[in-house]
N, CA and C of each residue as an Amber inpcrd file, in Angstrom:
protein
   273
  14.0490000  -5.0150000  -0.4900000  14.6520000  -4.5030000   0.7120000
  13.6780000  -4.6500000   1.8780000  14.2340000  -4.8560000   3.0460000
  13.4690000  -4.9670000   4.2780000  13.2590000  -3.5660000   4.8590000
  12.0500000  -3.2900000   5.2820000  11.7580000  -2.0730000   6.0400000
  11.2980000  -2.5130000   7.4170000  11.8930000  -1.9150000   8.4470000
  11.5540000  -2.2890000   9.8100000  11.1870000  -1.0450000  10.6140000
   9.9650000  -1.0750000  11.1530000   9.5010000   0.0040000  12.0110000
   9.8180000  -0.3910000  13.4480000  10.5020000   0.4870000  14.1520000
  10.9300000   0.1950000  15.5180000  10.4670000   1.2940000  16.4680000
  10.4690000   0.9490000  17.7530000  10.2240000   1.9350000  18.8010000
  11.4060000   1.8740000  19.7660000  11.6620000   2.9700000  20.4840000
  12.7880000   2.9900000  21.4170000  12.6320000   1.9330000  22.5200000
  13.7560000   1.4010000  22.9550000  13.8210000   0.4550000  24.0860000
  13.0010000  -0.8070000  23.8700000  12.9320000  -1.2680000  22.6480000
  12.1710000  -2.4740000  22.3200000  13.1530000  -3.6400000  22.1170000
  13.1380000  -4.6480000  23.0050000  14.0760000  -5.7610000  22.8590000
  13.8450000  -6.5830000  21.5820000  12.6050000  -6.6810000  21.1350000
  12.3080000  -7.4360000  19.9180000  12.7980000  -6.6880000  18.6780000
  12.7380000  -5.3590000  18.7460000  13.2720000  -4.5410000  17.6550000
  14.7790000  -4.7390000  17.5580000  15.4430000  -4.7210000  18.7160000
  16.8960000  -4.9380000  18.7540000  17.2640000  -6.3190000  18.2230000
  16.4660000  -7.3150000  18.5720000  16.7030000  -8.6830000  18.0920000
  16.6150000  -8.7440000  16.5680000  15.5840000  -8.1220000  16.0050000
  15.3970000  -8.1340000  14.5490000  16.5480000  -7.4140000  13.8470000
  16.9530000  -6.2760000  14.3660000  18.0640000  -5.5240000  13.7810000
  19.3400000  -6.3540000  13.8360000  19.5660000  -7.0350000  14.9490000
  20.7510000  -7.9010000  15.0770000  20.7480000  -9.0200000  14.0530000
  19.5820000  -9.6380000  13.8400000  19.4710000 -10.7000000  12.8350000
  19.8170000 -10.1790000  11.4460000  19.3040000  -9.0190000  11.1130000
  19.5640000  -8.4420000   9.7950000  21.0430000  -8.0860000   9.6280000
  21.6240000  -7.4990000  10.6560000  23.0410000  -7.1300000  10.5910000
  23.9280000  -8.3720000  10.4920000  23.6050000  -9.3910000  11.2790000
  24.3960000 -10.6320000  11.2920000  24.4360000 -11.2740000   9.9080000
  23.3480000 -11.1710000   9.1650000  23.2440000 -11.7860000   7.8340000
  23.6080000 -10.8230000   6.7060000  23.9920000  -9.6060000   7.0800000
  24.3090000  -8.5740000   6.0830000  23.1390000  -8.3250000   5.1360000
  21.9390000  -8.3110000   5.6970000  20.7350000  -8.0520000   4.9150000
  20.4630000  -6.5490000   4.9430000  20.3040000  -5.9670000   3.7680000
  20.0310000  -4.5350000   3.6950000  18.6350000  -4.2510000   4.2390000
  18.5510000  -3.1790000   5.0080000  17.2650000  -2.8070000   5.5720000
  17.1880000  -1.3030000   5.7740000  15.9620000  -0.8480000   5.8780000
  15.7010000   0.5570000   6.1850000  14.9520000   0.5710000   7.5070000
  15.5170000   1.2560000   8.4940000  14.8830000   1.3340000   9.8030000
  14.1490000   2.6600000   9.9410000  12.8970000   2.5690000  10.3690000
  12.0900000   3.7590000  10.6170000  11.6940000   3.7490000  12.0850000
  12.2170000   4.7090000  12.8180000  11.9200000   4.8130000  14.2430000
  10.5900000   5.5330000  14.4240000   9.6890000   4.9010000  15.1580000
   8.3450000   5.4290000  15.3650000   8.2480000   5.9770000  16.7860000
   7.7650000   7.1990000  16.8930000   7.6030000   7.8020000  18.2110000
   6.1820000   7.6490000  18.7270000   5.2210000   7.6550000  17.8160000
   3.8180000   7.5610000  18.1990000   3.2370000   6.2490000  17.6700000
   3.0380000   5.2920000  18.5580000   2.5090000   3.9810000  18.1640000
   1.1490000   4.0920000  17.4820000   0.3440000   5.0510000  17.8950000
  -1.0000000   5.1910000  17.3300000  -0.9430000   5.5040000  15.8380000
   0.0270000   6.3200000  15.4350000   0.1510000   6.6920000  14.0270000
   0.4210000   5.4670000  13.1600000   1.3520000   4.6420000  13.5640000
   1.7200000   3.4630000  12.7700000   0.6140000   2.4140000  12.8310000
  -0.0590000   2.2860000  13.9650000  -1.1560000   1.3210000  14.0880000
  -2.2810000   1.6750000  13.1200000  -2.5370000   2.9510000  12.9640000
  -3.5830000   3.4010000  12.0420000  -3.2210000   3.0590000  10.6100000
  -1.9490000   3.1910000  10.2560000  -1.5160000   2.9270000   8.8800000
  -1.4000000   1.4410000   8.5780000  -0.8580000   0.6570000   9.5020000
  -0.5310000  -0.7400000   9.2150000  -1.4680000  -1.7530000   9.8640000
  -2.3360000  -1.3060000  10.7440000  -3.3010000  -2.1840000  11.4290000
  -2.6280000  -3.2210000  12.3360000  -1.3580000  -3.0250000  12.6580000
  -0.6630000  -3.9260000  13.5740000  -0.4070000  -3.1910000  14.8860000
  -0.2980000  -3.9540000  15.9620000  -0.1580000  -3.3270000  17.2740000
   1.1720000  -3.6220000  17.9540000   1.9610000  -4.5330000  17.4200000
   3.2150000  -4.9110000  18.0670000   4.4100000  -4.4030000  17.2610000
   5.5530000  -4.4090000  17.9230000   6.7920000  -3.9720000  17.2840000
   7.8800000  -4.9940000  17.5330000   8.7990000  -5.1140000  16.5740000
   8.9100000  -4.3490000  15.3470000   7.8630000  -4.7800000  14.3280000
   7.6650000  -3.9300000  13.3540000   6.8260000  -4.2690000  12.2070000
   7.7630000  -4.3460000  11.0110000   7.8460000  -5.5340000  10.4230000
   8.8350000  -5.7910000   9.3770000   8.1230000  -6.0770000   8.0620000
   8.6270000  -5.4420000   7.0000000   8.0360000  -5.5800000   5.6660000
   9.1270000  -5.9270000   4.6610000   8.7640000  -6.7430000   3.6820000
   9.6330000  -7.0190000   2.5480000   8.9100000  -6.5200000   1.3090000
   9.4760000  -5.4980000   0.6730000   8.8430000  -4.8930000  -0.5090000
   7.3650000  -4.6080000  -0.2690000   7.0790000  -3.9730000   0.8260000
   5.7220000  -3.5640000   1.2350000   4.8200000  -4.7120000   1.6680000
   5.3300000  -5.9420000   1.6670000   4.5590000  -7.0870000   2.1360000
   4.9060000  -7.3440000   3.5970000   3.9100000  -7.4330000   4.4790000
   4.2180000  -7.6410000   5.8970000   4.8230000  -9.0180000   6.1640000
   5.9070000  -9.0060000   6.9010000   6.5340000 -10.2470000   7.3640000
   6.0180000 -10.5790000   8.7520000   5.9190000  -9.5790000   9.5940000
   5.5010000  -9.7650000  10.9820000   6.5200000  -9.1470000  11.9090000
   6.8580000  -9.8810000  12.9640000   7.8040000  -9.3950000  13.9580000
   9.1360000 -10.1060000  13.9050000   9.8910000  -9.9850000  14.9910000
  11.2400000 -10.5450000  15.0180000  11.2440000 -12.0740000  14.9420000
  10.2830000 -12.7310000  15.5880000  10.2140000 -14.1950000  15.5140000
   9.8920000 -14.6620000  14.1000000   9.0260000 -13.9310000  13.4100000
   8.6800000 -14.2700000  12.0270000   9.8970000 -14.0970000  11.1160000
  10.6310000 -13.0180000  11.3330000  11.8490000 -12.7820000  10.5590000
  12.8550000 -13.9060000  10.7800000  13.0470000 -14.2840000  12.0320000
  13.9820000 -15.3590000  12.3570000  13.5590000 -16.6700000  11.6900000
  12.2670000 -16.9560000  11.6930000  11.7340000 -18.1660000  11.0670000
  12.0420000 -18.1790000   9.5670000  11.8090000 -17.0530000   8.9090000
  12.0620000 -16.9560000   7.4670000  13.5550000 -17.1300000   7.1720000
  14.3950000 -16.5170000   7.9670000  15.8480000 -16.6420000   7.7740000
  16.2770000 -18.0950000   7.9620000  15.7260000 -18.7630000   8.9810000
  16.0590000 -20.1790000   9.2160000  15.6410000 -21.0520000   8.0340000
  14.4650000 -20.7850000   7.4740000  14.0080000 -21.5490000   6.3090000
  14.9690000 -21.3360000   5.1400000  15.3510000 -20.0950000   4.9090000
  16.2860000 -19.7970000   3.8110000  17.6080000 -20.5280000   4.0150000
  18.0930000 -20.5590000   5.2520000  19.3360000 -21.2780000   5.5470000
  19.1820000 -22.7680000   5.2610000  18.0630000 -23.3400000   5.6770000
  17.8210000 -24.7690000   5.4350000  17.7720000 -25.0650000   3.9410000
  17.1320000 -24.1870000   3.1870000  17.0430000 -24.3910000   1.7450000
  18.4290000 -24.3460000   1.1020000  19.2490000 -23.3940000   1.5190000
  20.6030000 -23.2850000   0.9830000  21.4360000 -24.5010000   1.3720000
  21.3230000 -24.9180000   2.6310000  22.1050000 -26.0570000   3.1210000
  21.7580000 -27.3510000   2.3970000  20.5150000 -27.4720000   1.9570000
  20.0570000 -28.6940000   1.2920000  20.0110000 -28.5680000  -0.2240000
  20.5910000 -27.4840000  -0.7410000  20.6690000 -27.2510000  -2.1850000
  19.3150000 -27.3590000  -2.8860000  18.2930000 -26.8520000  -2.2450000
  16.9690000 -26.8630000  -2.8650000  16.8900000 -25.6540000  -3.7870000
  16.6020000 -25.8890000  -5.0360000  16.6170000 -24.8020000  -6.0180000
  15.3920000 -23.9050000  -5.8800000  15.5530000 -22.6820000  -6.3490000
  14.4460000 -21.7290000  -6.3050000  13.3040000 -22.1730000  -7.2000000
  13.5930000 -22.9330000  -8.2480000  12.5300000 -23.4300000  -9.1250000
  11.6000000 -24.3860000  -8.3820000  12.1770000 -25.2020000  -7.5010000
  11.3500000 -26.1170000  -6.7110000  10.4470000 -25.3180000  -5.7820000
  11.0220000 -24.3030000  -5.1300000  10.2530000 -23.4700000  -4.2040000
   9.1370000 -22.7390000  -4.9520000   9.4620000 -22.1790000  -6.1130000
   8.4340000 -21.4850000  -6.9000000   7.3080000 -22.4400000  -7.2600000
   7.6410000 -23.6620000  -7.6350000   6.6330000 -24.6420000  -7.9870000
   5.7330000 -25.0010000  -6.8160000   6.3490000 -25.1830000  -5.6450000
   5.5720000 -25.5100000  -4.4410000   4.6440000 -24.3470000  -4.1060000
   5.1810000 -23.1380000  -4.1370000   4.3650000 -21.9560000  -3.8160000
   3.1970000 -21.8080000  -4.7900000   3.4640000 -22.0870000  -6.0610000
   2.4100000 -22.0110000  -7.0740000   1.3070000 -23.0280000  -6.7650000
   1.7070000 -24.2440000  -6.3820000   0.7390000 -25.2830000  -6.0730000
  -0.0940000 -24.9440000  -4.8390000   0.4820000 -24.1980000  -3.9120000
  -0.2310000 -23.8450000  -2.6840000  -1.2560000 -22.7500000  -2.9090000
  -1.1200000 -22.0020000  -3.9830000  -2.0620000 -20.8980000  -4.2360000
  -3.3350000 -21.3710000  -4.7770000
């Protein structure tokens, strides 16, 4: 599941939420009132802060990039086994 930390009146936060809703991706939104508190915990300074299973994804542009890659993989019928193999080779 995606966890997204947002702050009020943040256009990038709204963009990320829209991307998730458009794709019907389940997410948990955590609204942050004090930026200092979240910066201390996550060591990041920008918003939104997006995580997949506690792994940092980044911000809204990073999320969009990942979604685009997934779409390209689906469109080209690239199997998950190929992706796993490539990822293994890169490590």
